[in-house]
Amino acid sequence: MLTILAAGSVFFPGLFLLSKQCLKSIPALRWSEGDAVIVSARLVSSVQAVMASSAGYIIASSCDDIIEDQHWLTSTYIMFAVPYFVYDIYAMFMCYWYKLRVKGHEEASAAPQHMASALTSYLRREFLMVLHHVVMVTICFPISVFVRQGRGDYFQGIMFMAELSTPSVCLGKILIQYKQQHTLLHKVNGALMLITFFICRVLLFPYLYYVYGRGALRLFTGSSRSQRRRPGAATADGGEAAPQPANGYRAPSAEPDLATH
């Protein structure tokens, strides 16, 4: 567990620093510090989104039982991605800081006290996003790894796939920042962003309610049928057939199957 957390703690900040350095040093680019920081932050967010969506698809597609089935990638990726949310709070502040300087709200040679005022302004402006990241680390992470006891990997995988719209959102912000709204890339990306955002962020929760509600419906309809049926129907060998689960989920066998030779 600590190894996976350490890997995430190195990967995301390391990718950010590597990307920023490349954008500043490649002769064909030679971007400024502020531009390199902003684009690098968007790049890391996009990479994390692609990784999360891919993991989510693998997890969800491997689960037949939406409650009991487990996949090792679920808890592994949760632990790997937790450091991203801590890093992203810092990355978002650096983007905000350089945007202020570009707009002329702060001098190029800003003093530490100006940095402190910018931090206060950033926390006020991005309060909900910062709160979201803090909740993800302090509440969602412990619940997902320790409290749920391996149940609901299917739903966790579907939630990972909500990140599929993030790369289009990040690219759109970069194109707008550099005044590329007139390009074909911006128009195509805008259409892709609307489609992925609607599917992954709007339709996601009704879909989850629908999938889980199918089990609840079978539970209630199965209970009503069992009241009209005599319990313990006889089998061919004179015994009684075990009652079948009515909720649509595969119940684990209480006793191991006996192999015949």
Coordinates of N, CA, C and O in Angstrom, one line a residue, residues 20-82:
K20 N 7.0 20.7 -17.7 CA 7.3 22.1 -17.6 C 8.7 22.4 -18.1 O 9.0 23.3 -18.9
Q21 N 9.7 21.5 -17.7 CA 11.1 21.7 -18.1 C 11.2 21.6 -19.7 O 11.9 22.3 -20.3
C22 N 10.5 20.6 -20.2 CA 10.6 20.4 -21.7 C 10.0 21.5 -22.4 O 10.5 22.0 -23.5
L23 N 8.8 22.0 -22.0 CA 8.2 23.2 -22.7 C 9.1 24.4 -22.6 O 9.0 25.3 -23.5
K24 N 9.9 24.5 -21.6 CA 10.7 25.7 -21.4 C 12.0 25.6 -22.2 O 12.6 26.6 -22.7
S25 N 12.5 24.3 -22.4 CA 13.9 24.2 -22.9 C 13.9 23.7 -24.4 O 14.9 23.9 -25.1
I26 N 12.8 23.2 -24.9 CA 12.8 22.7 -26.3 C 13.0 24.0 -27.2 O 12.2 24.9 -27.1
P27 N 13.9 24.0 -28.1 CA 14.2 25.2 -28.9 C 13.0 25.7 -29.7 O 12.8 26.9 -29.9
A28 N 12.2 24.8 -30.2 CA 11.1 25.1 -31.0 C 9.9 25.8 -30.2 O 9.0 26.4 -30.8
L29 N 10.0 25.6 -28.9 CA 8.9 26.2 -28.1 C 9.4 27.4 -27.2 O 8.9 28.5 -27.4
R30 N 10.3 27.1 -26.3 CA 10.8 28.2 -25.5 C 9.7 29.0 -24.8 O 9.7 30.2 -24.8
W31 N 8.8 28.2 -24.2 CA 7.7 28.9 -23.5 C 8.1 29.5 -22.2 O 9.1 29.1 -21.6
S32 N 7.4 30.5 -21.8 CA 7.7 31.2 -20.5 C 7.3 30.3 -19.3 O 6.6 29.2 -19.5
E33 N 7.8 30.6 -18.2 CA 7.5 29.8 -17.0 C 6.0 29.7 -16.7 O 5.5 28.6 -16.5
G34 N 5.3 30.8 -16.9 CA 3.8 30.8 -16.6 C 3.1 29.9 -17.6 O 2.2 29.1 -17.3
D35 N 3.4 30.0 -18.9 CA 2.8 29.2 -19.9 C 3.1 27.7 -19.7 O 2.2 26.8 -19.9
A36 N 4.3 27.4 -19.4 CA 4.7 26.0 -19.2 C 4.0 25.4 -18.0 O 3.6 24.3 -18.0
V37 N 3.8 26.2 -16.9 CA 3.2 25.7 -15.7 C 1.7 25.4 -16.1 O 1.2 24.3 -15.7
I38 N 1.0 26.3 -16.8 CA -0.4 26.1 -17.0 C -0.6 24.9 -17.9 O -1.5 24.1 -17.7
V39 N 0.1 24.8 -19.0 CA 0.0 23.7 -19.9 C 0.4 22.4 -19.3 O -0.3 21.3 -19.5
S40 N 1.4 22.4 -18.5 CA 1.8 21.1 -17.8 C 0.8 20.6 -16.8 O 0.5 19.4 -16.7
A41 N 0.1 21.6 -16.1 CA -0.9 21.2 -15.2 C -2.1 20.5 -16.0 O -2.6 19.5 -15.5
R42 N -2.4 21.1 -17.1 CA -3.5 20.5 -17.9 C -3.1 19.1 -18.5 O -3.9 18.2 -18.5
L43 N -1.8 19.0 -18.8 CA -1.4 17.7 -19.3 C -1.4 16.6 -18.3 O -1.9 15.5 -18.5
V44 N -1.0 16.9 -17.1 CA -1.1 15.9 -16.0 C -2.5 15.6 -15.7 O -2.8 14.4 -15.5
S45 N -3.4 16.5 -15.7 CA -4.8 16.2 -15.4 C -5.4 15.3 -16.5 O -6.1 14.4 -16.2
S46 N -5.0 15.6 -17.7 CA -5.4 14.7 -18.8 C -4.9 13.3 -18.7 O -5.6 12.3 -19.0
V47 N -3.6 13.2 -18.4 CA -3.0 11.8 -18.2 C -3.7 11.1 -17.1 O -4.1 9.9 -17.2
Q48 N -4.0 11.7 -16.0 CA -4.7 11.1 -14.9 C -6.1 10.7 -15.3 O -6.5 9.6 -14.9
A49 N -6.7 11.5 -16.1 CA -8.1 11.2 -16.5 C -8.1 10.0 -17.4 O -9.0 9.1 -17.3
V50 N -7.1 9.9 -18.4 CA -7.0 8.7 -19.3 C -6.8 7.4 -18.5 O -7.4 6.4 -18.7
M51 N -5.8 7.5 -17.5 CA -5.5 6.4 -16.7 C -6.7 5.9 -15.9 O -7.0 4.7 -15.8
A52 N -7.5 6.9 -15.3 CA -8.6 6.5 -14.5 C -9.7 5.9 -15.3 O -10.4 4.9 -14.9
S53 N -10.0 6.5 -16.5 CA -11.0 6.0 -17.4 C -10.7 4.6 -17.9 O -11.5 3.7 -17.9
S54 N -9.4 4.4 -18.2 CA -9.0 3.0 -18.6 C -9.1 2.0 -17.5 O -9.7 0.9 -17.7
A55 N -8.7 2.4 -16.3 CA -8.9 1.5 -15.2 C -10.4 1.2 -14.9 O -10.8 0.1 -14.6
G56 N -11.2 2.3 -15.0 CA -12.6 2.1 -14.8 C -13.3 1.1 -15.8 O -14.1 0.3 -15.4
Y57 N -12.9 1.2 -17.0 CA -13.4 0.3 -18.0 C -13.0 -1.1 -17.8 O -13.8 -2.0 -17.9
I58 N -11.8 -1.3 -17.4 CA -11.3 -2.7 -17.1 C -12.0 -3.2 -15.9 O -12.5 -4.4 -15.9
I59 N -12.2 -2.4 -14.9 CA -12.9 -2.9 -13.7 C -14.4 -3.2 -14.0 O -14.9 -4.3 -13.7
A60 N -15.1 -2.3 -14.6 CA -16.5 -2.5 -14.8 C -16.8 -3.6 -15.8 O -17.8 -4.4 -15.6
S61 N -16.0 -3.7 -16.8 CA -16.2 -4.8 -17.8 C -15.9 -6.2 -17.2 O -16.4 -7.2 -17.8
S62 N -15.2 -6.3 -16.2 CA -14.8 -7.6 -15.6 C -15.8 -8.0 -14.5 O -15.7 -9.2 -14.0
C63 N -16.7 -7.2 -14.1 CA -17.6 -7.5 -13.0 C -19.0 -8.0 -13.6 O -19.7 -7.3 -14.3
D64 N -19.3 -9.3 -13.3 CA -20.6 -9.8 -13.6 C -21.6 -9.5 -12.5 O -22.8 -9.1 -12.7
D65 N -21.2 -9.7 -11.3 CA -22.0 -9.4 -10.1 C -21.7 -7.9 -9.7 O -20.5 -7.7 -9.3
I66 N -22.6 -7.0 -9.8 CA -22.3 -5.6 -9.6 C -22.0 -5.3 -8.1 O -21.6 -4.2 -7.8
I67 N -22.3 -6.2 -7.2 CA -22.0 -5.9 -5.8 C -20.8 -6.7 -5.3 O -19.9 -6.1 -4.7
E68 N -20.8 -8.0 -5.6 CA -19.8 -8.8 -4.9 C -18.5 -9.0 -5.7 O -17.4 -9.2 -5.1
D69 N -18.5 -8.9 -7.0 CA -17.3 -9.1 -7.8 C -16.2 -8.1 -7.5 O -16.6 -6.9 -7.3
Q70 N -15.0 -8.5 -7.5 CA -13.9 -7.6 -7.1 C -12.8 -7.7 -8.2 O -12.7 -8.7 -9.0
H71 N -12.1 -6.6 -8.3 CA -10.9 -6.5 -9.2 C -9.8 -5.8 -8.5 O -10.0 -4.8 -7.9
W72 N -8.6 -6.4 -8.6 CA -7.4 -5.9 -7.9 C -7.1 -4.4 -8.3 O -6.5 -3.7 -7.4
L73 N -7.5 -4.0 -9.5 CA -7.1 -2.7 -9.9 C -7.9 -1.6 -9.2 O -7.4 -0.4 -9.2
T74 N -9.0 -1.9 -8.6 CA -9.8 -0.9 -8.0 C -9.1 -0.2 -6.8 O -8.9 1.0 -6.9
S75 N -8.8 -1.0 -5.8 CA -8.1 -0.4 -4.6 C -6.7 0.1 -5.0 O -6.2 1.1 -4.5
T76 N -6.0 -0.6 -6.0 CA -4.7 -0.2 -6.4 C -4.7 1.2 -7.0 O -3.9 2.0 -6.7
Y77 N -5.6 1.4 -7.9 CA -5.6 2.7 -8.6 C -6.1 3.8 -7.6 O -5.6 5.0 -7.7
I78 N -7.0 3.5 -6.7 CA -7.4 4.5 -5.7 C -6.2 5.0 -4.9 O -6.0 6.2 -4.8
M79 N -5.4 4.1 -4.5 CA -4.2 4.4 -3.7 C -3.2 5.2 -4.6 O -2.5 6.1 -4.1
F80 N -3.1 4.8 -5.8 CA -2.1 5.5 -6.7 C -2.6 6.9 -7.0 O -1.7 7.8 -7.2
A81 N -3.9 7.1 -7.1 CA -4.4 8.4 -7.5 C -4.6 9.4 -6.4 O -4.7 10.6 -6.6
V82 N -4.6 8.9 -5.2 CA -4.8 9.8 -4.0 C -3.8 11.0 -4.0 O -4.1 12.1 -3.8

